[in-house]
C-alpha atoms as a PDB file:
ATOM      1  CA  MET A   1     192.585 102.603  47.355  1.00  0.00           C
ATOM      2  CA  LEU A   2     189.346 100.601  47.260  1.00  0.00           C
ATOM      3  CA  ALA A   3     187.518 103.435  45.491  1.00  0.00           C
ATOM      4  CA  SER A   4     190.279 103.558  42.886  1.00  0.00           C
ATOM      5  CA  GLU A   5     189.921  99.826  42.220  1.00  0.00           C
ATOM      6  CA  TYR A   6     186.159 100.177  41.783  1.00  0.00           C
ATOM      7  CA  THR A   7     186.743 103.053  39.367  1.00  0.00           C
ATOM      8  CA  ASN A   8     189.155 100.958  37.315  1.00  0.00           C
ATOM      9  CA  VAL A   9     186.664  98.074  37.180  1.00  0.00           C
ATOM     10  CA  LEU A  10     183.869 100.437  36.138  1.00  0.00           C
ATOM     11  CA  VAL A  11     186.009 101.937  33.384  1.00  0.00           C
ATOM     12  CA  ALA A  12     186.928  98.464  32.159  1.00  0.00           C
ATOM     13  CA  VAL A  13     183.262  97.368  32.122  1.00  0.00           C
ATOM     14  CA  ILE A  14     182.258 100.474  30.180  1.00  0.00           C
ATOM     15  CA  MET A  15     185.039  99.930  27.654  1.00  0.00           C
ATOM     16  CA  VAL A  16     184.180  96.256  27.136  1.00  0.00           C
ATOM     17  CA  THR A  17     180.455  97.026  26.898  1.00  0.00           C
ATOM     18  CA  SER A  18     181.095  99.780  24.349  1.00  0.00           C
ATOM     19  CA  PHE A  19     183.308  97.469  22.289  1.00  0.00           C
ATOM     20  CA  LEU A  20     180.777  94.634  22.310  1.00  0.00           C
ATOM     21  CA  TYR A  21     177.908  97.019  21.533  1.00  0.00           C
ATOM     22  CA  GLU A  22     179.716  98.335  18.479  1.00  0.00           C
ATOM     23  CA  PHE A  23     181.075  95.092  17.080  1.00  0.00           C
ATOM     24  CA  SER A  24     178.722  92.332  18.295  1.00  0.00           C
ATOM     25  CA  ASN A  25     175.249  92.269  16.744  1.00  0.00           C
ATOM     26  CA  ARG A  26     174.069  89.623  19.186  1.00  0.00           C
ATOM     27  CA  PHE A  27     175.228  91.610  22.225  1.00  0.00           C
ATOM     28  CA  ARG A  28     173.612  94.790  20.885  1.00  0.00           C
ATOM     29  CA  LEU A  29     170.244  93.072  20.315  1.00  0.00           C
ATOM     30  CA  TYR A  30     170.153  91.480  23.769  1.00  0.00           C
ATOM     31  CA  LEU A  31     171.296  94.672  25.493  1.00  0.00           C
ATOM     32  CA  LYS A  32     168.677  96.791  23.725  1.00  0.00           C
ATOM     33  CA  PHE A  33     165.805  94.463  24.565  1.00  0.00           C
ATOM     34  CA  LEU A  34     167.051  94.130  28.159  1.00  0.00           C
ATOM     35  CA  LEU A  35     167.082  97.919  28.421  1.00  0.00           C
ATOM     36  CA  TYR A  36     163.647  98.113  26.807  1.00  0.00           C
ATOM     37  CA  TYR A  37     161.914  95.599  29.070  1.00  0.00           C
ATOM     38  CA  SER A  38     163.690  96.814  32.205  1.00  0.00           C
ATOM     39  CA  MET A  39     162.653 100.400  31.505  1.00  0.00           C
ATOM     40  CA  VAL A  40     159.038  99.360  30.914  1.00  0.00           C
ATOM     41  CA  MET A  41     158.936  97.531  34.244  1.00  0.00           C
ATOM     42  CA  MET A  42     160.647 100.361  36.122  1.00  0.00           C
ATOM     43  CA  CYS A  43     158.266 102.974  34.684  1.00  0.00           C
ATOM     44  CA  SER A  44     155.330 100.735  35.568  1.00  0.00           C
ATOM     45  CA  VAL A  45     156.378 100.702  39.222  1.00  0.00           C
ATOM     46  CA  MET A  46     156.934 104.458  39.245  1.00  0.00           C
ATOM     47  CA  ALA A  47     153.562 105.159  37.628  1.00  0.00           C
ATOM     48  CA  ILE A  48     151.375 103.139  39.996  1.00  0.00           C
ATOM     49  CA  PRO A  49     151.365 105.675  42.900  1.00  0.00           C
ATOM     50  CA  LEU A  50     150.522 108.460  40.424  1.00  0.00           C
ATOM     51  CA  ILE A  51     147.602 106.784  38.664  1.00  0.00           C
ATOM     52  CA  ILE A  52     146.081 104.465  41.276  1.00  0.00           C
ATOM     53  CA  TRP A  53     143.805 107.289  42.416  1.00  0.00           C
ATOM     54  CA  ARG A  54     141.759 107.143  39.200  1.00  0.00           C
ATOM     55  CA  PRO A  55     141.834 103.453  38.169  1.00  0.00           C
ATOM     56  CA  ARG A  56     140.789 102.365  34.671  1.00  0.00           C
ATOM     57  CA  ASP A  57     141.002 105.932  33.341  1.00  0.00           C
ATOM     58  CA  VAL A  58     142.561 105.871  29.861  1.00  0.00           C
ATOM     59  CA  ARG A  59     144.154 109.281  30.466  1.00  0.00           C
ATOM     60  CA  ASN A  60     146.505 107.534  32.903  1.00  0.00           C
ATOM     61  CA  THR A  61     148.310 106.218  29.836  1.00  0.00           C
ATOM     62  CA  LEU A  62     149.770 109.653  29.127  1.00  0.00           C
ATOM     63  CA  ILE A  63     151.332 109.706  32.603  1.00  0.00           C
ATOM     64  CA  ALA A  64     152.512 106.095  32.700  1.00  0.00           C
ATOM     65  CA  THR A  65     154.167 106.141  29.286  1.00  0.00           C
ATOM     66  CA  PHE A  66     155.735 109.605  29.331  1.00  0.00           C
ATOM     67  CA  PRO A  67     159.204 108.428  30.532  1.00  0.00           C
ATOM     68  CA  LEU A  68     159.211 105.635  27.926  1.00  0.00           C
ATOM     69  CA  ARG A  69     159.490 108.123  25.085  1.00  0.00           C
ATOM     70  CA  SER A  70     163.163 108.534  25.967  1.00  0.00           C
ATOM     71  CA  LEU A  71     163.653 104.887  25.032  1.00  0.00           C
ATOM     72  CA  ASN A  72     163.320 105.747  21.363  1.00  0.00           C
ATOM     73  CA  LEU A  73     166.497 107.815  21.585  1.00  0.00           C
ATOM     74  CA  LEU A  74     168.339 105.164  23.599  1.00  0.00           C
ATOM     75  CA  LEU A  75     167.363 102.382  21.191  1.00  0.00           C
ATOM     76  CA  GLY A  76     168.005 104.481  18.103  1.00  0.00           C
ATOM     77  CA  LEU A  77     164.403 104.465  16.885  1.00  0.00           C
ATOM     78  CA  GLU A  78     162.912 107.304  14.861  1.00  0.00           C
ATOM     79  CA  TRP A  79     159.117 107.379  14.424  1.00  0.00           C
ATOM     80  CA  GLU A  80     157.700 109.453  11.581  1.00  0.00           C
ATOM     81  CA  VAL A  81     153.911 109.839  11.623  1.00  0.00           C
ATOM     82  CA  HIS A  82     151.922 110.524   8.460  1.00  0.00           C
ATOM     83  CA  GLY A  83     148.202 111.332   8.324  1.00  0.00           C
ATOM     84  CA  GLN A  84     147.841 112.685  11.845  1.00  0.00           C
ATOM     85  CA  GLU A  85     145.009 114.862  10.547  1.00  0.00           C
ATOM     86  CA  HIS A  86     142.846 111.726  10.339  1.00  0.00           C
ATOM     87  CA  ILE A  87     142.886 111.361  14.132  1.00  0.00           C
ATOM     88  CA  THR A  88     139.783 113.036  15.546  1.00  0.00           C
ATOM     89  CA  VAL A  89     140.402 113.304  19.289  1.00  0.00           C
ATOM     90  CA  ASP A  90     136.839 113.468  20.624  1.00  0.00           C
ATOM     91  CA  ARG A  91     135.442 110.559  18.618  1.00  0.00           C
ATOM     92  CA  ALA A  92     135.128 106.845  19.316  1.00  0.00           C
ATOM     93  CA  ALA A  93     136.752 104.531  16.783  1.00  0.00           C
ATOM     94  CA  ILE A  94     138.317 101.108  16.368  1.00  0.00           C
ATOM     95  CA  VAL A  95     142.016 101.416  15.550  1.00  0.00           C
ATOM     96  CA  VAL A  96     143.522  98.473  13.646  1.00  0.00           C
ATOM     97  CA  ALA A  97     147.302  98.176  13.206  1.00  0.00           C
ATOM     98  CA  ASN A  98     149.743  95.617  11.850  1.00  0.00           C
ATOM     99  CA  HIS A  99     151.771  93.763  14.477  1.00  0.00           C
ATOM    100  CA  GLN A 100     155.477  93.012  13.904  1.00  0.00           C
ATOM    101  CA  SER A 101     157.248  93.090  17.260  1.00  0.00           C
ATOM    102  CA  SER A 102     156.982  94.141  20.880  1.00  0.00           C
ATOM    103  CA  LEU A 103     158.567  97.365  19.598  1.00  0.00           C
ATOM    104  CA  ASP A 104     155.109  98.268  18.274  1.00  0.00           C
ATOM    105  CA  PHE A 105     154.384  99.345  21.839  1.00  0.00           C
ATOM    106  CA  LEU A 106     156.963 102.140  21.568  1.00  0.00           C
ATOM    107  CA  GLY A 107     155.193 103.361  18.443  1.00  0.00           C
ATOM    108  CA  MET A 108     151.955 103.399  20.414  1.00  0.00           C
ATOM    109  CA  VAL A 109     153.671 105.308  23.239  1.00  0.00           C
ATOM    110  CA  TYR A 110     154.931 107.860  20.716  1.00  0.00           C
ATOM    111  CA  MET A 111     151.409 108.334  19.321  1.00  0.00           C
ATOM    112  CA  TRP A 112     149.343 108.287  22.551  1.00  0.00           C
ATOM    113  CA  PRO A 113     149.330 112.118  22.942  1.00  0.00           C
ATOM    114  CA  MET A 114     147.908 112.458  19.421  1.00  0.00           C
ATOM    115  CA  PHE A 115     144.899 110.326  20.404  1.00  0.00           C
ATOM    116  CA  TYR A 116     144.579 111.613  23.996  1.00  0.00           C
ATOM    117  CA  LYS A 117     141.851 109.086  24.953  1.00  0.00           C
ATOM    118  CA  ILE A 118     142.738 105.620  23.730  1.00  0.00           C
ATOM    119  CA  THR A 119     142.957 102.134  25.175  1.00  0.00           C
ATOM    120  CA  ALA A 120     143.979  98.766  23.797  1.00  0.00           C
ATOM    121  CA  ILE A 121     142.972  95.133  23.634  1.00  0.00           C
ATOM    122  CA  ALA A 122     145.565  92.753  25.089  1.00  0.00           C
ATOM    123  CA  LYS A 123     145.710  89.048  25.802  1.00  0.00           C
ATOM    124  CA  LYS A 124     144.927  88.123  29.407  1.00  0.00           C
ATOM    125  CA  GLU A 125     148.394  86.640  29.974  1.00  0.00           C
ATOM    126  CA  LEU A 126     149.962  90.129  29.846  1.00  0.00           C
ATOM    127  CA  PHE A 127     148.044  91.120  32.975  1.00  0.00           C
ATOM    128  CA  TYR A 128     150.180  88.684  34.990  1.00  0.00           C
ATOM    129  CA  ALA A 129     153.428  90.249  33.753  1.00  0.00           C
ATOM    130  CA  MET A 130     153.690  92.336  36.899  1.00  0.00           C
ATOM    131  CA  PRO A 131     154.102  95.213  37.492  1.00  0.00           C
ATOM    132  CA  PHE A 132     153.386  96.048  33.842  1.00  0.00           C
ATOM    133  CA  GLY A 133     150.038  94.232  33.922  1.00  0.00           C
ATOM    134  CA  LEU A 134     148.735  96.220  36.892  1.00  0.00           C
ATOM    135  CA  THR A 135     149.790  99.529  35.341  1.00  0.00           C
ATOM    136  CA  ALA A 136     148.165  98.574  32.033  1.00  0.00           C
ATOM    137  CA  TRP A 137     144.954  97.699  33.895  1.00  0.00           C
ATOM    138  CA  LEU A 138     145.009 101.042  35.712  1.00  0.00           C
ATOM    139  CA  CYS A 139     145.391 102.701  32.290  1.00  0.00           C
ATOM    140  CA  GLY A 140     142.204 101.057  31.045  1.00  0.00           C
ATOM    141  CA  THR A 141     143.695  98.258  28.943  1.00  0.00           C
ATOM    142  CA  ARG A 142     141.070  95.619  28.122  1.00  0.00           C
ATOM    143  CA  PHE A 143     142.375  92.107  28.763  1.00  0.00           C
ATOM    144  CA  ILE A 144     140.792  89.298  26.746  1.00  0.00           C
ATOM    145  CA  ASP A 145     140.799  85.613  27.671  1.00  0.00           C
ATOM    146  CA  ARG A 146     141.185  84.157  24.187  1.00  0.00           C
ATOM    147  CA  ARG A 147     140.968  80.602  25.514  1.00  0.00           C
ATOM    148  CA  ASN A 148     137.438  81.159  26.771  1.00  0.00           C
ATOM    149  CA  PRO A 149     135.135  82.342  23.942  1.00  0.00           C
ATOM    150  CA  ASP A 150     132.275  83.309  26.265  1.00  0.00           C
ATOM    151  CA  ARG A 151     134.475  85.431  28.528  1.00  0.00           C
ATOM    152  CA  ALA A 152     136.233  86.934  25.521  1.00  0.00           C
ATOM    153  CA  LYS A 153     132.903  87.929  23.970  1.00  0.00           C
ATOM    154  CA  ALA A 154     131.694  89.458  27.242  1.00  0.00           C
ATOM    155  CA  SER A 155     134.934  91.430  27.605  1.00  0.00           C
ATOM    156  CA  MET A 156     134.730  92.688  24.037  1.00  0.00           C
ATOM    157  CA  ASN A 157     131.125  93.793  24.505  1.00  0.00           C
ATOM    158  CA  ALA A 158     132.056  95.631  27.702  1.00  0.00           C
ATOM    159  CA  ALA A 159     134.934  97.317  25.892  1.00  0.00           C
ATOM    160  CA  LEU A 160     132.603  98.397  23.083  1.00  0.00           C
ATOM    161  CA  ALA A 161     130.106  99.917  25.513  1.00  0.00           C
ATOM    162  CA  TYR A 162     132.887 101.817  27.278  1.00  0.00           C
ATOM    163  CA  VAL A 163     134.398 103.073  24.021  1.00  0.00           C
ATOM    164  CA  LYS A 164     131.073 104.415  22.763  1.00  0.00           C
ATOM    165  CA  GLU A 165     130.061 106.008  26.047  1.00  0.00           C
ATOM    166  CA  GLU A 166     133.396 107.720  26.748  1.00  0.00           C
ATOM    167  CA  LYS A 167     134.320 108.483  23.104  1.00  0.00           C
ATOM    168  CA  VAL A 168     137.522 106.496  23.404  1.00  0.00           C
ATOM    169  CA  LYS A 169     139.522 104.848  20.637  1.00  0.00           C
ATOM    170  CA  LEU A 170     140.248 101.134  20.969  1.00  0.00           C
ATOM    171  CA  TRP A 171     143.552  99.855  19.532  1.00  0.00           C
ATOM    172  CA  VAL A 172     143.487  96.287  18.183  1.00  0.00           C
ATOM    173  CA  PHE A 173     146.060  94.169  16.334  1.00  0.00           C
ATOM    174  CA  PRO A 174     143.749  92.228  13.978  1.00  0.00           C
ATOM    175  CA  GLU A 175     146.466  89.752  12.951  1.00  0.00           C
ATOM    176  CA  GLY A 176     146.321  88.384  16.488  1.00  0.00           C
ATOM    177  CA  THR A 177     150.059  87.690  16.678  1.00  0.00           C
ATOM    178  CA  ARG A 178     153.374  89.137  15.513  1.00  0.00           C
ATOM    179  CA  SER A 179     154.590  88.766  11.954  1.00  0.00           C
ATOM    180  CA  MET A 180     157.507  90.299  10.056  1.00  0.00           C
ATOM    181  CA  SER A 181     156.848  88.614   6.711  1.00  0.00           C
ATOM    182  CA  ASP A 182     156.169  90.305   3.375  1.00  0.00           C
ATOM    183  CA  GLU A 183     152.436  89.874   3.880  1.00  0.00           C
ATOM    184  CA  MET A 184     150.279  90.697   6.870  1.00  0.00           C
ATOM    185  CA  LEU A 185     148.624  87.668   8.419  1.00  0.00           C
ATOM    186  CA  PRO A 186     144.899  87.121   7.753  1.00  0.00           C
ATOM    187  CA  PHE A 187     142.837  89.444   9.917  1.00  0.00           C
ATOM    188  CA  LYS A 188     140.676  88.063  12.708  1.00  0.00           C
ATOM    189  CA  LYS A 189     137.066  89.203  13.022  1.00  0.00           C
ATOM    190  CA  GLY A 190     137.110  90.709  16.533  1.00  0.00           C
ATOM    191  CA  ALA A 191     137.944  94.333  15.698  1.00  0.00           C
ATOM    192  CA  PHE A 192     135.603  94.409  12.711  1.00  0.00           C
ATOM    193  CA  HIS A 193     132.785  92.826  14.674  1.00  0.00           C
ATOM    194  CA  LEU A 194     133.114  95.605  17.260  1.00  0.00           C
ATOM    195  CA  ALA A 195     133.153  98.296  14.587  1.00  0.00           C
ATOM    196  CA  VAL A 196     130.065  96.962  12.807  1.00  0.00           C
ATOM    197  CA  GLU A 197     128.226  96.161  16.032  1.00  0.00           C
ATOM    198  CA  GLY A 198     128.863  99.651  17.396  1.00  0.00           C
ATOM    199  CA  GLN A 199     128.603 101.372  14.010  1.00  0.00           C
ATOM    200  CA  LEU A 200     131.996 102.909  14.711  1.00  0.00           C
ATOM    201  CA  PRO A 201     134.565 103.995  12.125  1.00  0.00           C
ATOM    202  CA  ILE A 202     137.704 101.941  11.590  1.00  0.00           C
ATOM    203  CA  LEU A 203     140.990 103.859  11.730  1.00  0.00           C
ATOM    204  CA  PRO A 204     143.787 101.847  10.063  1.00  0.00           C
ATOM    205  CA  ILE A 205     147.359 102.402  11.306  1.00  0.00           C
ATOM    206  CA  VAL A 206     150.288 101.010   9.305  1.00  0.00           C
ATOM    207  CA  TYR A 207     153.838 100.533  10.594  1.00  0.00           C
ATOM    208  CA  SER A 208     156.455 100.279   7.845  1.00  0.00           C
ATOM    209  CA  SER A 209     158.549  97.116   7.872  1.00  0.00           C
ATOM    210  CA  TYR A 210     161.119  96.636  10.646  1.00  0.00           C
ATOM    211  CA  ARG A 211     163.124  94.220   8.547  1.00  0.00           C
ATOM    212  CA  GLY A 212     165.516  96.939   7.438  1.00  0.00           C
ATOM    213  CA  PHE A 213     166.960  97.211  10.963  1.00  0.00           C
ATOM    214  CA  LEU A 214     165.660  94.277  13.060  1.00  0.00           C
ATOM    215  CA  SER A 215     166.125  90.526  12.634  1.00  0.00           C
ATOM    216  CA  HIS A 216     165.695  88.065  15.486  1.00  0.00           C
ATOM    217  CA  PRO A 217     167.055  85.075  13.499  1.00  0.00           C
ATOM    218  CA  LEU A 218     170.213  87.048  12.621  1.00  0.00           C
ATOM    219  CA  LYS A 219     170.390  88.650  16.101  1.00  0.00           C
ATOM    220  CA  ILE A 220     170.542  92.186  14.693  1.00  0.00           C
ATOM    221  CA  PHE A 221     168.905  95.293  16.163  1.00  0.00           C
ATOM    222  CA  ASN A 222     170.328  98.415  14.523  1.00  0.00           C
ATOM    223  CA  PRO A 223     169.071 102.011  14.705  1.00  0.00           C
ATOM    224  CA  GLY A 224     165.852 102.217  12.718  1.00  0.00           C
ATOM    225  CA  HIS A 225     163.478 104.587  11.000  1.00  0.00           C
ATOM    226  CA  VAL A 226     159.770 103.692  11.071  1.00  0.00           C
ATOM    227  CA  ILE A 227     157.017 105.443   9.134  1.00  0.00           C
ATOM    228  CA  VAL A 228     153.617 105.154  10.830  1.00  0.00           C
ATOM    229  CA  THR A 229     150.691 106.040   8.570  1.00  0.00           C
ATOM    230  CA  CYS A 230     147.207 106.923   9.804  1.00  0.00           C
ATOM    231  CA  LEU A 231     144.756 106.218   6.990  1.00  0.00           C
ATOM    232  CA  PRO A 232     141.418 108.027   6.625  1.00  0.00           C
ATOM    233  CA  PRO A 233     138.654 106.568   8.834  1.00  0.00           C
ATOM    234  CA  ILE A 234     136.452 103.941   7.186  1.00  0.00           C
ATOM    235  CA  SER A 235     132.762 104.291   7.998  1.00  0.00           C
ATOM    236  CA  THR A 236     130.730 101.229   9.016  1.00  0.00           C
ATOM    237  CA  LYS A 237     127.378 102.982   9.157  1.00  0.00           C
ATOM    238  CA  GLY A 238     124.623 100.771   7.843  1.00  0.00           C
ATOM    239  CA  MET A 239     126.881  97.705   7.674  1.00  0.00           C
ATOM    240  CA  THR A 240     125.845  94.315   9.037  1.00  0.00           C
ATOM    241  CA  LYS A 241     127.672  91.070   9.760  1.00  0.00           C
ATOM    242  CA  GLU A 242     127.223  90.085   6.121  1.00  0.00           C
ATOM    243  CA  ASP A 243     129.423  93.032   5.126  1.00  0.00           C
ATOM    244  CA  MET A 244     132.306  92.028   7.404  1.00  0.00           C
ATOM    245  CA  PRO A 245     134.253  89.730   5.020  1.00  0.00           C
ATOM    246  CA  LYS A 246     134.481  92.425   2.342  1.00  0.00           C
ATOM    247  CA  LEU A 247     135.238  95.088   4.953  1.00  0.00           C
ATOM    248  CA  MET A 248     138.110  93.020   6.337  1.00  0.00           C
ATOM    249  CA  GLU A 249     139.444  92.341   2.855  1.00  0.00           C
ATOM    250  CA  ASP A 250     139.277  96.008   1.834  1.00  0.00           C
ATOM    251  CA  VAL A 251     140.948  97.275   5.017  1.00  0.00           C
ATOM    252  CA  ARG A 252     143.744  94.716   4.764  1.00  0.00           C
ATOM    253  CA  ALA A 253     144.307  95.551   1.086  1.00  0.00           C
ATOM    254  CA  GLN A 254     144.585  99.271   1.884  1.00  0.00           C
ATOM    255  CA  MET A 255     146.997  98.606   4.712  1.00  0.00           C
ATOM    256  CA  MET A 256     149.138  96.269   2.601  1.00  0.00           C
ATOM    257  CA  GLU A 257     149.438  98.888  -0.128  1.00  0.00           C
ATOM    258  CA  VAL A 258     150.674 101.483   2.361  1.00  0.00           C
ATOM    259  CA  TYR A 259     152.936  98.920   4.073  1.00  0.00           C
ATOM    260  CA  ARG A 260     154.731  98.116   0.818  1.00  0.00           C
ATOM    261  CA  LYS A 261     155.043 101.782  -0.170  1.00  0.00           C
ATOM    262  CA  THR A 262     156.311 103.171   3.141  1.00  0.00           C
ATOM    263  CA  SER A 263     158.699 100.233   3.666  1.00  0.00           C
ATOM    264  CA  THR A 264     160.641 101.468   0.624  1.00  0.00           C
ATOM    265  CA  GLN A 265     160.746 105.059   1.909  1.00  0.00           C
ATOM    266  CA  VAL A 266     162.494 104.497   5.233  1.00  0.00           C
ATOM    267  CA  HIS A 267     166.115 105.523   5.741  1.00  0.00           C
ATOM    268  CA  HIS A 268     168.014 103.422   8.292  1.00  0.00           C
ATOM    269  CA  PRO A 269     171.369 104.721   9.630  1.00  0.00           C
ATOM    270  CA  ARG A 270     172.793 101.179   9.510  1.00  0.00           C
ATOM    271  CA  PRO A 271     170.748  99.095   7.043  1.00  0.00           C
ATOM    272  CA  LEU A 272     170.438  95.466   8.054  1.00  0.00           C
ATOM    273  CA  ALA A 273     171.302  94.336   4.510  1.00  0.00           C
ATOM    274  CA  GLU A 274     174.780  95.816   4.924  1.00  0.00           C
ATOM    275  CA  GLU A 275     175.254  93.954   8.224  1.00  0.00           C
ATOM    276  CA  VAL A 276     174.340  90.692   6.495  1.00  0.00           C
ATOM    277  CA  LYS A 277     176.938  91.325   3.797  1.00  0.00           C
ATOM    278  CA  LYS A 278     179.613  91.826   6.472  1.00  0.00           C
ATOM    279  CA  GLN A 279     178.793  88.439   7.994  1.00  0.00           C
ATOM    280  CA  ARG A 280     179.368  86.603   4.702  1.00  0.00           C
END
């Protein structure tokens, strides 16, 4: 009798959840992000016993993030990568990418196997988001204390030395914070300073706009199609600090051109514009 009552409650919960998911944009957005963050934390816990034996090894990333690839299916995200031929596995480089949302991380997870040896720069505060922070540290993520310039500089220099010695790629979001506007935010100097200082090539990565399926103000998170474009590496050989302003300007201009072009080529199953029309 008790089992039957539990079954009835479970069926009712599933039915209500399915109804709200289909007809409530707000519920769907919150449920998807709850699923996303919960899965990241759960996978972090599961990965620690598997990767703790070789701490700070960037290859741990392939193990820790493998289960997260299933999230793309659950969240309705399709990643389409262009220009994969520009990724040279056994070569150090500074990867610069535009930053729109925490969903960028799932794009990184999708692309990790293409790079094989890659790590990322992250703000120090993320280290304390346990257990994710510990797992990220074990995977070789470089945490930067942006509030302390001296410590930040020392951390960046250490990251550069590691990248060059181990032929690892270092992923940086040069905008410094998330933005889903028409224009990318002005780039900060950090990534370009590392590239020029280490005479390493810059590998630009461009995510097409998320605005066709995601809107936090409107509380909409529909299935989405994202085109990720790997541009040809940009050499910094022979460049000095005096060349950095033009280098930053040129890289941003190239990325903006691709951003505008690919953002018109995506095909979303449920375009956000149609959802907005329904609400009017």
